Tab-separated table of C-alpha atoms in Angstrom:
chain	number	residue	atom	x	y	z
A	636	UNK	CA	-50.511	-9.219	-5.954
A	637	UNK	CA	-50.422	-6.079	-3.769
A	638	UNK	CA	-51.341	-2.821	-5.515
A	639	UNK	CA	-49.325	0.360	-4.900
A	640	UNK	CA	-50.699	3.657	-6.180
A	641	UNK	CA	-48.185	6.487	-6.705
A	642	UNK	CA	-49.658	9.974	-7.065
A	643	UNK	CA	-47.868	13.017	-8.479
A	644	UNK	CA	-49.211	16.488	-9.167
A	645	UNK	CA	-46.321	18.781	-10.089
A	646	UNK	CA	-43.079	18.562	-12.041
A	647	UNK	CA	-40.851	18.519	-8.906
A	648	UNK	CA	-42.896	15.565	-7.668
A	649	UNK	CA	-42.243	13.722	-10.926
A	650	UNK	CA	-38.509	14.327	-10.607
A	651	UNK	CA	-38.451	13.046	-7.035
A	652	UNK	CA	-40.881	10.160	-7.484
A	653	UNK	CA	-39.516	8.914	-10.816
A	654	UNK	CA	-36.776	6.677	-9.350
A	655	UNK	CA	-39.278	5.152	-6.899
A	656	UNK	CA	-41.918	4.611	-9.588
A	657	UNK	CA	-39.381	3.011	-11.908
A	658	UNK	CA	-38.267	0.551	-9.211
A	659	UNK	CA	-41.881	-0.339	-8.451
A	660	UNK	CA	-42.669	-0.802	-12.148
A	661	UNK	CA	-39.729	-3.215	-12.391
A	662	UNK	CA	-41.092	-5.345	-9.521
A	663	UNK	CA	-42.877	-8.385	-10.937
A	664	UNK	CA	-44.824	-9.037	-7.729
A	665	UNK	CA	-46.271	-5.510	-7.298
A	666	UNK	CA	-49.157	-4.028	-9.276
A	667	UNK	CA	-47.860	-0.465	-9.609
A	668	UNK	CA	-50.129	2.356	-10.804
A	669	UNK	CA	-48.980	5.915	-11.547
A	670	UNK	CA	-51.671	8.582	-11.165
A	671	UNK	CA	-51.448	12.261	-12.089
A	672	UNK	CA	-53.578	14.703	-10.160
A	673	UNK	CA	-53.296	17.218	-12.998
A	674	UNK	CA	-52.346	20.018	-10.576
A	675	UNK	CA	-49.783	20.868	-13.276
A	676	UNK	CA	-50.413	19.400	-16.720
A	677	UNK	CA	-47.947	20.189	-19.500
A	678	UNK	CA	-44.947	20.417	-17.166
A	679	UNK	CA	-45.733	17.032	-15.610
A	680	UNK	CA	-46.239	15.176	-18.884
A	681	UNK	CA	-42.985	16.542	-20.284
A	682	UNK	CA	-41.128	15.542	-17.111
A	683	UNK	CA	-42.524	12.010	-17.223
A	684	UNK	CA	-41.168	11.600	-20.731
A	685	UNK	CA	-37.681	12.563	-19.536
A	686	UNK	CA	-37.762	9.512	-17.259
A	687	UNK	CA	-39.422	7.137	-19.710
A	688	UNK	CA	-42.660	7.028	-17.706
A	689	UNK	CA	-46.328	7.266	-18.650
A	690	UNK	CA	-49.300	7.870	-16.403
A	691	UNK	CA	-51.921	5.188	-15.891
A	692	UNK	CA	-54.527	7.571	-14.425
A	693	UNK	CA	-55.167	11.330	-14.611
A	694	UNK	CA	-57.557	13.258	-12.351
A	695	UNK	CA	-57.250	16.306	-14.660
A	696	UNK	CA	-57.563	18.933	-11.918
A	697	UNK	CA	-55.877	21.828	-13.741
A	698	UNK	CA	-57.841	25.064	-14.144
A	699	UNK	CA	-56.355	28.501	-14.965
A	700	UNK	CA	-55.403	30.537	-11.874
A	701	UNK	CA	-57.251	28.064	-9.659
A	702	UNK	CA	-57.843	28.927	-5.990
A	703	UNK	CA	-56.599	26.570	-3.291
A	704	UNK	CA	-60.079	25.844	-1.978
A	705	UNK	CA	-61.345	25.007	-5.463
A	706	UNK	CA	-58.341	22.772	-6.179
A	707	UNK	CA	-58.645	21.025	-2.811
A	708	UNK	CA	-62.365	20.324	-3.055
A	709	UNK	CA	-62.105	18.957	-6.604
A	710	UNK	CA	-59.094	16.822	-5.630
A	711	UNK	CA	-60.925	15.244	-2.690
A	712	UNK	CA	-63.952	14.468	-4.844
A	713	UNK	CA	-62.077	12.902	-7.747
A	714	UNK	CA	-59.394	11.081	-5.756
A	715	UNK	CA	-61.903	9.676	-3.294
A	716	UNK	CA	-63.870	8.106	-6.133
A	717	UNK	CA	-60.747	6.568	-7.703
A	718	UNK	CA	-59.553	5.146	-4.383
A	719	UNK	CA	-62.891	3.403	-3.958
A	720	UNK	CA	-62.552	1.903	-7.444
A	721	UNK	CA	-58.841	0.995	-7.448
A	722	UNK	CA	-58.669	-0.185	-3.805
A	723	UNK	CA	-54.861	0.032	-3.510
A	724	UNK	CA	-53.032	-1.686	-0.668
A	725	UNK	CA	-50.838	1.387	-0.217
A	726	UNK	CA	-50.647	4.911	-1.638
A	727	UNK	CA	-47.376	6.801	-2.043
A	728	UNK	CA	-46.884	10.536	-2.625
A	729	UNK	CA	-44.008	12.969	-2.237
A	730	UNK	CA	-43.571	16.367	-0.707
A	731	UNK	CA	-45.809	19.247	0.229
A	732	UNK	CA	-48.345	20.145	-2.447
A	733	UNK	CA	-52.128	20.170	-2.260
A	734	UNK	CA	-52.035	16.876	-4.165
A	735	UNK	CA	-50.032	15.260	-1.351
A	736	UNK	CA	-52.154	16.650	1.476
A	737	UNK	CA	-55.374	15.530	-0.200
A	738	UNK	CA	-53.940	12.082	-0.953
A	739	UNK	CA	-52.915	11.621	2.685
A	740	UNK	CA	-56.284	12.664	4.100
A	741	UNK	CA	-58.289	10.751	1.486
A	742	UNK	CA	-56.333	7.611	2.397
A	743	UNK	CA	-57.000	8.265	6.074
A	744	UNK	CA	-60.733	8.511	5.368
A	745	UNK	CA	-60.635	5.289	3.311
A	746	UNK	CA	-58.469	3.315	5.743
A	747	UNK	CA	-55.691	2.892	3.174
A	748	UNK	CA	-52.042	3.006	4.330
A	749	UNK	CA	-50.259	6.132	3.074
A	750	UNK	CA	-46.498	6.450	2.580
A	751	UNK	CA	-45.040	9.963	2.642
A	752	UNK	CA	-41.835	10.462	0.641
A	753	UNK	CA	-39.706	13.413	1.823
A	754	UNK	CA	-41.450	13.453	5.188
A	755	UNK	CA	-40.585	15.580	8.197
A	756	UNK	CA	-39.397	18.842	6.637
A	757	UNK	CA	-40.498	21.713	8.873
A	758	UNK	CA	-40.048	25.463	9.341
A	759	UNK	CA	-42.303	25.633	12.408
A	760	UNK	CA	-44.453	28.350	10.774
A	761	UNK	CA	-47.724	27.074	9.282
A	762	UNK	CA	-47.899	30.037	6.916
A	763	UNK	CA	-44.330	29.944	5.656
A	764	UNK	CA	-43.959	28.409	3.169
A	765	UNK	CA	-47.648	28.695	2.348
A	766	UNK	CA	-49.454	26.338	2.003
A	767	UNK	CA	-46.632	23.780	1.910
A	768	UNK	CA	-45.841	23.727	5.632
A	769	UNK	CA	-49.480	23.044	6.464
A	770	UNK	CA	-49.645	20.319	3.816
A	771	UNK	CA	-46.611	18.550	5.278
A	772	UNK	CA	-47.906	18.722	8.833
A	773	UNK	CA	-51.262	17.261	7.816
A	774	UNK	CA	-49.630	14.467	5.807
A	775	UNK	CA	-47.346	13.720	8.739
A	776	UNK	CA	-50.289	13.292	11.100
A	777	UNK	CA	-52.011	10.612	9.035
A	778	UNK	CA	-49.201	8.816	7.190
A	779	UNK	CA	-48.470	5.172	7.939
A	780	UNK	CA	-44.878	5.196	6.638
A	781	UNK	CA	-42.598	8.232	6.797
A	782	UNK	CA	-39.615	8.367	4.438
A	783	UNK	CA	-37.491	11.150	5.899
A	784	UNK	CA	-34.702	12.516	3.668
A	785	UNK	CA	-32.394	13.555	6.526
A	786	UNK	CA	-31.779	12.840	10.180
A	787	UNK	CA	-33.157	16.261	11.100
A	788	UNK	CA	-36.402	15.501	9.273
A	789	UNK	CA	-36.684	12.202	11.110
A	790	UNK	CA	-36.150	13.905	14.474
A	791	UNK	CA	-38.797	16.497	13.635
A	792	UNK	CA	-41.314	13.711	13.087
A	793	UNK	CA	-40.425	12.053	16.388
A	794	UNK	CA	-40.923	15.374	18.212
A	795	UNK	CA	-44.458	15.383	16.813
A	796	UNK	CA	-45.147	11.943	18.251
A	797	UNK	CA	-44.571	9.796	15.163
A	798	UNK	CA	-43.567	6.250	16.104
A	799	UNK	CA	-39.856	5.648	15.377
A	800	UNK	CA	-40.546	2.277	13.748
A	801	UNK	CA	-42.618	4.020	11.056
A	802	UNK	CA	-39.734	6.335	10.070
A	803	UNK	CA	-36.915	5.454	7.678
A	804	UNK	CA	-34.178	7.996	6.914
A	805	UNK	CA	-33.619	7.434	3.211
A	806	UNK	CA	-31.789	10.427	1.756
A	807	UNK	CA	-33.619	12.496	-0.837
A	808	UNK	CA	-34.782	10.892	-4.053
A	809	UNK	CA	-33.907	14.082	-5.954
A	810	UNK	CA	-30.260	13.037	-5.635
A	811	UNK	CA	-31.119	9.650	-7.178
A	812	UNK	CA	-32.587	11.413	-10.213
A	813	UNK	CA	-29.805	13.975	-10.437
A	814	UNK	CA	-26.978	11.450	-10.095
A	815	UNK	CA	-28.560	9.361	-12.844
A	816	UNK	CA	-29.041	12.368	-15.141
A	817	UNK	CA	-26.058	14.646	-14.670
A	818	UNK	CA	-23.562	12.572	-16.670
A	819	UNK	CA	-25.829	12.216	-19.704
A	820	UNK	CA	-27.036	15.782	-20.237
A	821	UNK	CA	-25.682	17.740	-23.176
A	822	UNK	CA	-24.145	21.170	-22.743
A	823	UNK	CA	-26.775	23.796	-22.073
A	824	UNK	CA	-28.008	25.907	-24.956
A	825	UNK	CA	-27.455	28.814	-22.560
A	826	UNK	CA	-23.809	28.042	-21.728
A	827	UNK	CA	-22.036	31.391	-21.199
A	828	UNK	CA	-19.215	32.436	-23.490
A	829	UNK	CA	-15.586	32.908	-22.473
A	830	UNK	CA	-15.248	35.442	-19.692
A	831	UNK	CA	-19.001	35.459	-19.058
A	832	UNK	CA	-20.939	34.244	-16.020
A	833	UNK	CA	-24.490	32.943	-15.824
A	834	UNK	CA	-26.940	33.476	-12.967
A	835	UNK	CA	-29.805	30.971	-13.095
A	836	UNK	CA	-32.974	32.009	-11.285
A	837	UNK	CA	-36.251	30.298	-10.441
A	838	UNK	CA	-39.039	31.978	-8.492
A	839	UNK	CA	-42.628	30.857	-8.200
A	840	UNK	CA	-43.774	30.438	-4.575
A	841	UNK	CA	-47.124	31.839	-3.497
A	842	UNK	CA	-45.754	33.615	-0.431
A	843	UNK	CA	-43.485	35.667	-2.712
A	844	UNK	CA	-46.237	36.872	-5.057
A	845	UNK	CA	-46.526	40.629	-5.430
A	846	UNK	CA	-44.058	43.072	-3.893
A	847	UNK	CA	-41.599	40.498	-2.477
A	848	UNK	CA	-41.114	39.022	-5.938
A	849	UNK	CA	-40.908	42.460	-7.543
A	850	UNK	CA	-38.161	43.583	-5.122
A	851	UNK	CA	-36.056	40.496	-5.828
A	852	UNK	CA	-36.438	40.900	-9.569
A	853	UNK	CA	-35.445	44.567	-9.432
A	854	UNK	CA	-32.283	43.764	-7.476
A	855	UNK	CA	-31.267	41.082	-9.963
A	856	UNK	CA	-31.997	43.393	-12.903
A	857	UNK	CA	-29.885	46.195	-11.456
A	858	UNK	CA	-26.921	43.939	-10.636
A	859	UNK	CA	-26.885	42.475	-14.144
A	860	UNK	CA	-27.070	45.975	-15.620
A	861	UNK	CA	-23.853	47.055	-13.840
A	862	UNK	CA	-21.793	43.959	-14.739
A	863	UNK	CA	-21.105	43.432	-18.453
A	864	UNK	CA	-19.893	39.851	-17.870
A	865	UNK	CA	-23.130	38.781	-16.199
A	866	UNK	CA	-26.157	37.090	-17.797
A	867	UNK	CA	-29.430	36.048	-16.186
A	868	UNK	CA	-31.446	33.042	-17.318
A	869	UNK	CA	-34.943	32.845	-15.874
A	870	UNK	CA	-37.280	29.973	-16.853
A	871	UNK	CA	-40.558	31.670	-15.918
A	872	UNK	CA	-43.308	29.698	-14.226
A	873	UNK	CA	-46.591	29.877	-16.213
A	874	UNK	CA	-48.590	31.212	-13.232
A	875	UNK	CA	-49.780	34.693	-14.280
A	876	UNK	CA	-48.858	36.054	-10.832
A	877	UNK	CA	-45.235	35.245	-11.706
A	878	UNK	CA	-45.126	35.872	-15.437
A	879	UNK	CA	-46.757	39.297	-15.250
A	880	UNK	CA	-44.228	40.674	-12.763
A	881	UNK	CA	-41.273	39.111	-14.596
A	882	UNK	CA	-42.257	40.561	-17.959
A	883	UNK	CA	-42.791	44.004	-16.434
A	884	UNK	CA	-39.575	44.229	-14.387
A	885	UNK	CA	-37.269	42.638	-16.972
A	886	UNK	CA	-38.757	44.297	-20.065
A	887	UNK	CA	-35.994	45.321	-22.500
A	888	UNK	CA	-33.231	44.516	-19.979
A	889	UNK	CA	-29.948	43.579	-21.609
A	890	UNK	CA	-28.390	40.161	-20.933
A	891	UNK	CA	-31.564	38.911	-19.226
A	892	UNK	CA	-33.347	36.057	-20.929
A	893	UNK	CA	-36.857	34.989	-19.932
A	894	UNK	CA	-37.798	31.581	-21.297
A	895	UNK	CA	-40.544	29.023	-20.809
A	896	UNK	CA	-39.938	26.397	-18.119
A	897	UNK	CA	-37.230	23.937	-19.093
A	898	UNK	CA	-37.696	20.196	-19.176
A	899	UNK	CA	-35.773	18.370	-16.478
A	900	UNK	CA	-32.631	17.425	-18.405
A	901	UNK	CA	-32.160	20.883	-19.974
A	902	UNK	CA	-32.670	22.384	-16.523
A	903	UNK	CA	-29.954	20.138	-15.099
A	904	UNK	CA	-27.695	21.347	-17.932
A	905	UNK	CA	-28.532	24.952	-17.063
A	906	UNK	CA	-27.662	24.341	-13.408
A	907	UNK	CA	-24.325	22.872	-14.465
A	908	UNK	CA	-23.654	25.949	-16.624
A	909	UNK	CA	-24.588	28.456	-13.913
A	910	UNK	CA	-22.087	30.333	-11.776
A	911	UNK	CA	-24.671	31.084	-9.073
A	912	UNK	CA	-28.268	29.931	-8.622
A	913	UNK	CA	-30.965	32.160	-7.091
A	914	UNK	CA	-34.186	30.372	-6.193
A	915	UNK	CA	-37.187	29.964	-3.927
A	916	UNK	CA	-37.531	26.302	-4.965
A	917	UNK	CA	-37.080	23.558	-2.409
A	918	UNK	CA	-35.762	21.020	-4.888
A	919	UNK	CA	-33.155	23.386	-6.323
A	920	UNK	CA	-31.860	23.974	-2.781
A	921	UNK	CA	-31.071	20.265	-2.730
A	922	UNK	CA	-29.776	19.928	-6.293
A	923	UNK	CA	-27.438	22.933	-6.426
A	924	UNK	CA	-25.069	21.758	-3.648
A	925	UNK	CA	-24.741	18.358	-5.353
A	926	UNK	CA	-23.530	20.233	-8.441
A	927	UNK	CA	-21.192	22.462	-6.362
A	928	UNK	CA	-23.192	25.575	-7.197
A	929	UNK	CA	-23.730	28.280	-4.536
A	930	UNK	CA	-27.442	28.848	-4.039
A	931	UNK	CA	-29.133	31.983	-2.692
A	932	UNK	CA	-32.598	31.231	-1.338
A	933	UNK	CA	-35.332	33.840	-1.823
A	934	UNK	CA	-37.045	32.949	1.439
A	935	UNK	CA	-36.898	34.009	5.078
A	936	UNK	CA	-37.075	30.446	6.398
A	937	UNK	CA	-36.461	27.041	4.879
A	938	UNK	CA	-37.556	23.531	5.737
A	939	UNK	CA	-34.204	22.397	4.323
A	940	UNK	CA	-31.749	23.848	6.861
A	941	UNK	CA	-28.999	21.294	6.242
A	942	UNK	CA	-27.608	23.153	3.223
A	943	UNK	CA	-27.612	26.448	5.119
A	944	UNK	CA	-25.821	24.826	8.073
A	945	UNK	CA	-23.260	23.317	5.699
A	946	UNK	CA	-22.577	26.735	4.183
A	947	UNK	CA	-23.604	25.756	0.648
A	948	UNK	CA	-26.861	27.741	0.668
A	949	UNK	CA	-27.770	31.134	2.101
A	950	UNK	CA	-31.162	32.547	3.021
A	951	UNK	CA	-31.486	36.050	1.557
A	952	UNK	CA	-35.207	36.708	1.982
A	953	UNK	CA	-37.066	39.066	-0.325
A	954	UNK	CA	-36.241	42.508	1.086
A	955	UNK	CA	-33.705	43.009	-1.680
A	956	UNK	CA	-30.826	44.229	0.468
A	957	UNK	CA	-29.659	40.800	1.604
A	958	UNK	CA	-29.907	39.435	-1.929
A	959	UNK	CA	-27.858	42.334	-3.306
A	960	UNK	CA	-25.152	41.896	-0.665
A	961	UNK	CA	-24.909	38.114	-0.978
A	962	UNK	CA	-24.897	38.043	-4.769
A	963	UNK	CA	-22.328	40.837	-4.985
A	964	UNK	CA	-20.062	39.006	-2.549
A	965	UNK	CA	-20.187	35.798	-4.586
A	966	UNK	CA	-19.473	37.689	-7.785
A	967	UNK	CA	-16.572	39.719	-6.322
A	968	UNK	CA	-14.955	37.491	-3.685
A	969	UNK	CA	-13.397	34.314	-5.072
A	970	UNK	CA	-12.701	32.862	-1.623
A	971	UNK	CA	-16.319	33.351	-0.500
A	972	UNK	CA	-17.477	31.713	-3.712
A	973	UNK	CA	-15.057	28.821	-3.247
A	974	UNK	CA	-16.288	28.101	0.274
A	975	UNK	CA	-19.905	27.810	-0.872
A	976	UNK	CA	-19.056	25.838	-4.007
A	977	UNK	CA	-16.955	23.259	-2.167
A	978	UNK	CA	-19.370	22.373	0.622
A	979	UNK	CA	-20.954	19.246	-0.854
A	980	UNK	CA	-24.502	17.927	-0.515
A	981	UNK	CA	-26.096	16.696	2.732
A	982	UNK	CA	-29.132	15.276	0.976
A	983	UNK	CA	-28.375	11.792	-0.214
A	984	UNK	CA	-26.183	9.076	-1.688
A	985	UNK	CA	-28.325	8.160	-4.706
A	986	UNK	CA	-29.963	5.137	-3.038
A	987	UNK	CA	-33.034	6.707	-1.434
A	988	UNK	CA	-35.460	5.071	-3.855
A	989	UNK	CA	-34.039	1.627	-3.112
A	990	UNK	CA	-34.454	2.176	0.642
A	991	UNK	CA	-38.051	3.274	0.098
A	992	UNK	CA	-38.975	0.272	-2.035
A	993	UNK	CA	-37.286	-2.143	0.373
A	994	UNK	CA	-39.385	-0.740	3.255
A	995	UNK	CA	-42.526	-0.960	1.134
A	996	UNK	CA	-41.803	-4.594	0.304
A	997	UNK	CA	-41.362	-5.408	3.981
A	998	UNK	CA	-44.598	-3.603	4.834
A	999	UNK	CA	-46.456	-5.520	2.097
A	1000	UNK	CA	-45.023	-8.861	3.217
A	1001	UNK	CA	-42.865	-9.352	0.130
A	1002	UNK	CA	-39.286	-10.662	0.087
A	1003	UNK	CA	-36.467	-8.228	-0.566
A	1004	UNK	CA	-35.051	-8.448	-4.082
A	1005	UNK	CA	-31.673	-7.022	-3.027
A	1006	UNK	CA	-29.579	-7.093	0.154
A	1007	UNK	CA	-30.962	-4.677	2.763
A	1008	UNK	CA	-29.541	-1.161	2.781
A	1009	UNK	CA	-28.715	0.658	5.992
A	1010	UNK	CA	-30.713	3.866	6.571
A	1011	UNK	CA	-29.115	7.083	5.340
A	1012	UNK	CA	-29.085	8.237	8.976
A	1013	UNK	CA	-30.796	7.709	12.287
A	1014	UNK	CA	-33.951	9.576	13.186
A	1015	UNK	CA	-32.966	9.344	16.844
A	1016	UNK	CA	-29.250	10.019	16.251
């Protein structure tokens, strides 16, 4: 029986890998193992529970305020040892974290096929987002199978010399999870009252630490202060580089609520309740358009340009001025808001995980359990 090892390190990876892991666990002719790197600990375990999953292995890499070089070296050491013991026929990981980069390279060293979920996203700048762009490029160089979420991602891989036959355009698995979850979430505990509007914010990326993050927070604080109908909900990432700035800037501010990170289903409920979403998260850029929520992206570039091209997301950077202008327009101009809210999602049809598992079964020499699905798009289209 072929053995497939799925590795996740952060909560967004759990959300995006959960539908794939569940399909693999349901396969009676695949020995499926779920491994946590421990890059995030509490957030990951809580997210797994939301999807009815439990880890089989845990590398336990979490240390407070850990440097990238320390995390990377410990991940290589511990994962390398487990790969030698488990001897999987294929390893699968998603996205752009240090966990994914290390998994890809460790598999390359060990001669184990590596499948990259959400492959091919690029900004063209190795330091933005940092270190995620670098992690994706490295994974893309050594992966055996590339599961691209969009046609543009597939084309980016081909431009880098990846063989077309190793690329499948699948859609994004985050839409699989969201489509499955959105109808069964309860109303958010933070649902705004009549005549009130909620801005939901997430901000946690390394390249925004320090002054960029402070400027964005100050703009949001000042806009909320001048609009009595406006409330801000900010689930604050536990990283002290984020929490310290948030607690300082938003101290004693009215109608601004800082809370601990939400589990996945309550976060989906909060997105549904929001009027506008402000974020530097990649996954939220994909989820918000599916929920018809305008999203303002606290970044200068994005590896997810499809939403920007479709007019359902807008890059506002971190200089403060663009954020202030864009948020004010959405709050004051109903037609501008309507255009962004009605754009729809370019990121999937809810069947990405099935396409991924079908390709894995073919690669492993197993029969398909369901009729073949057409790709979500063409990498060479």
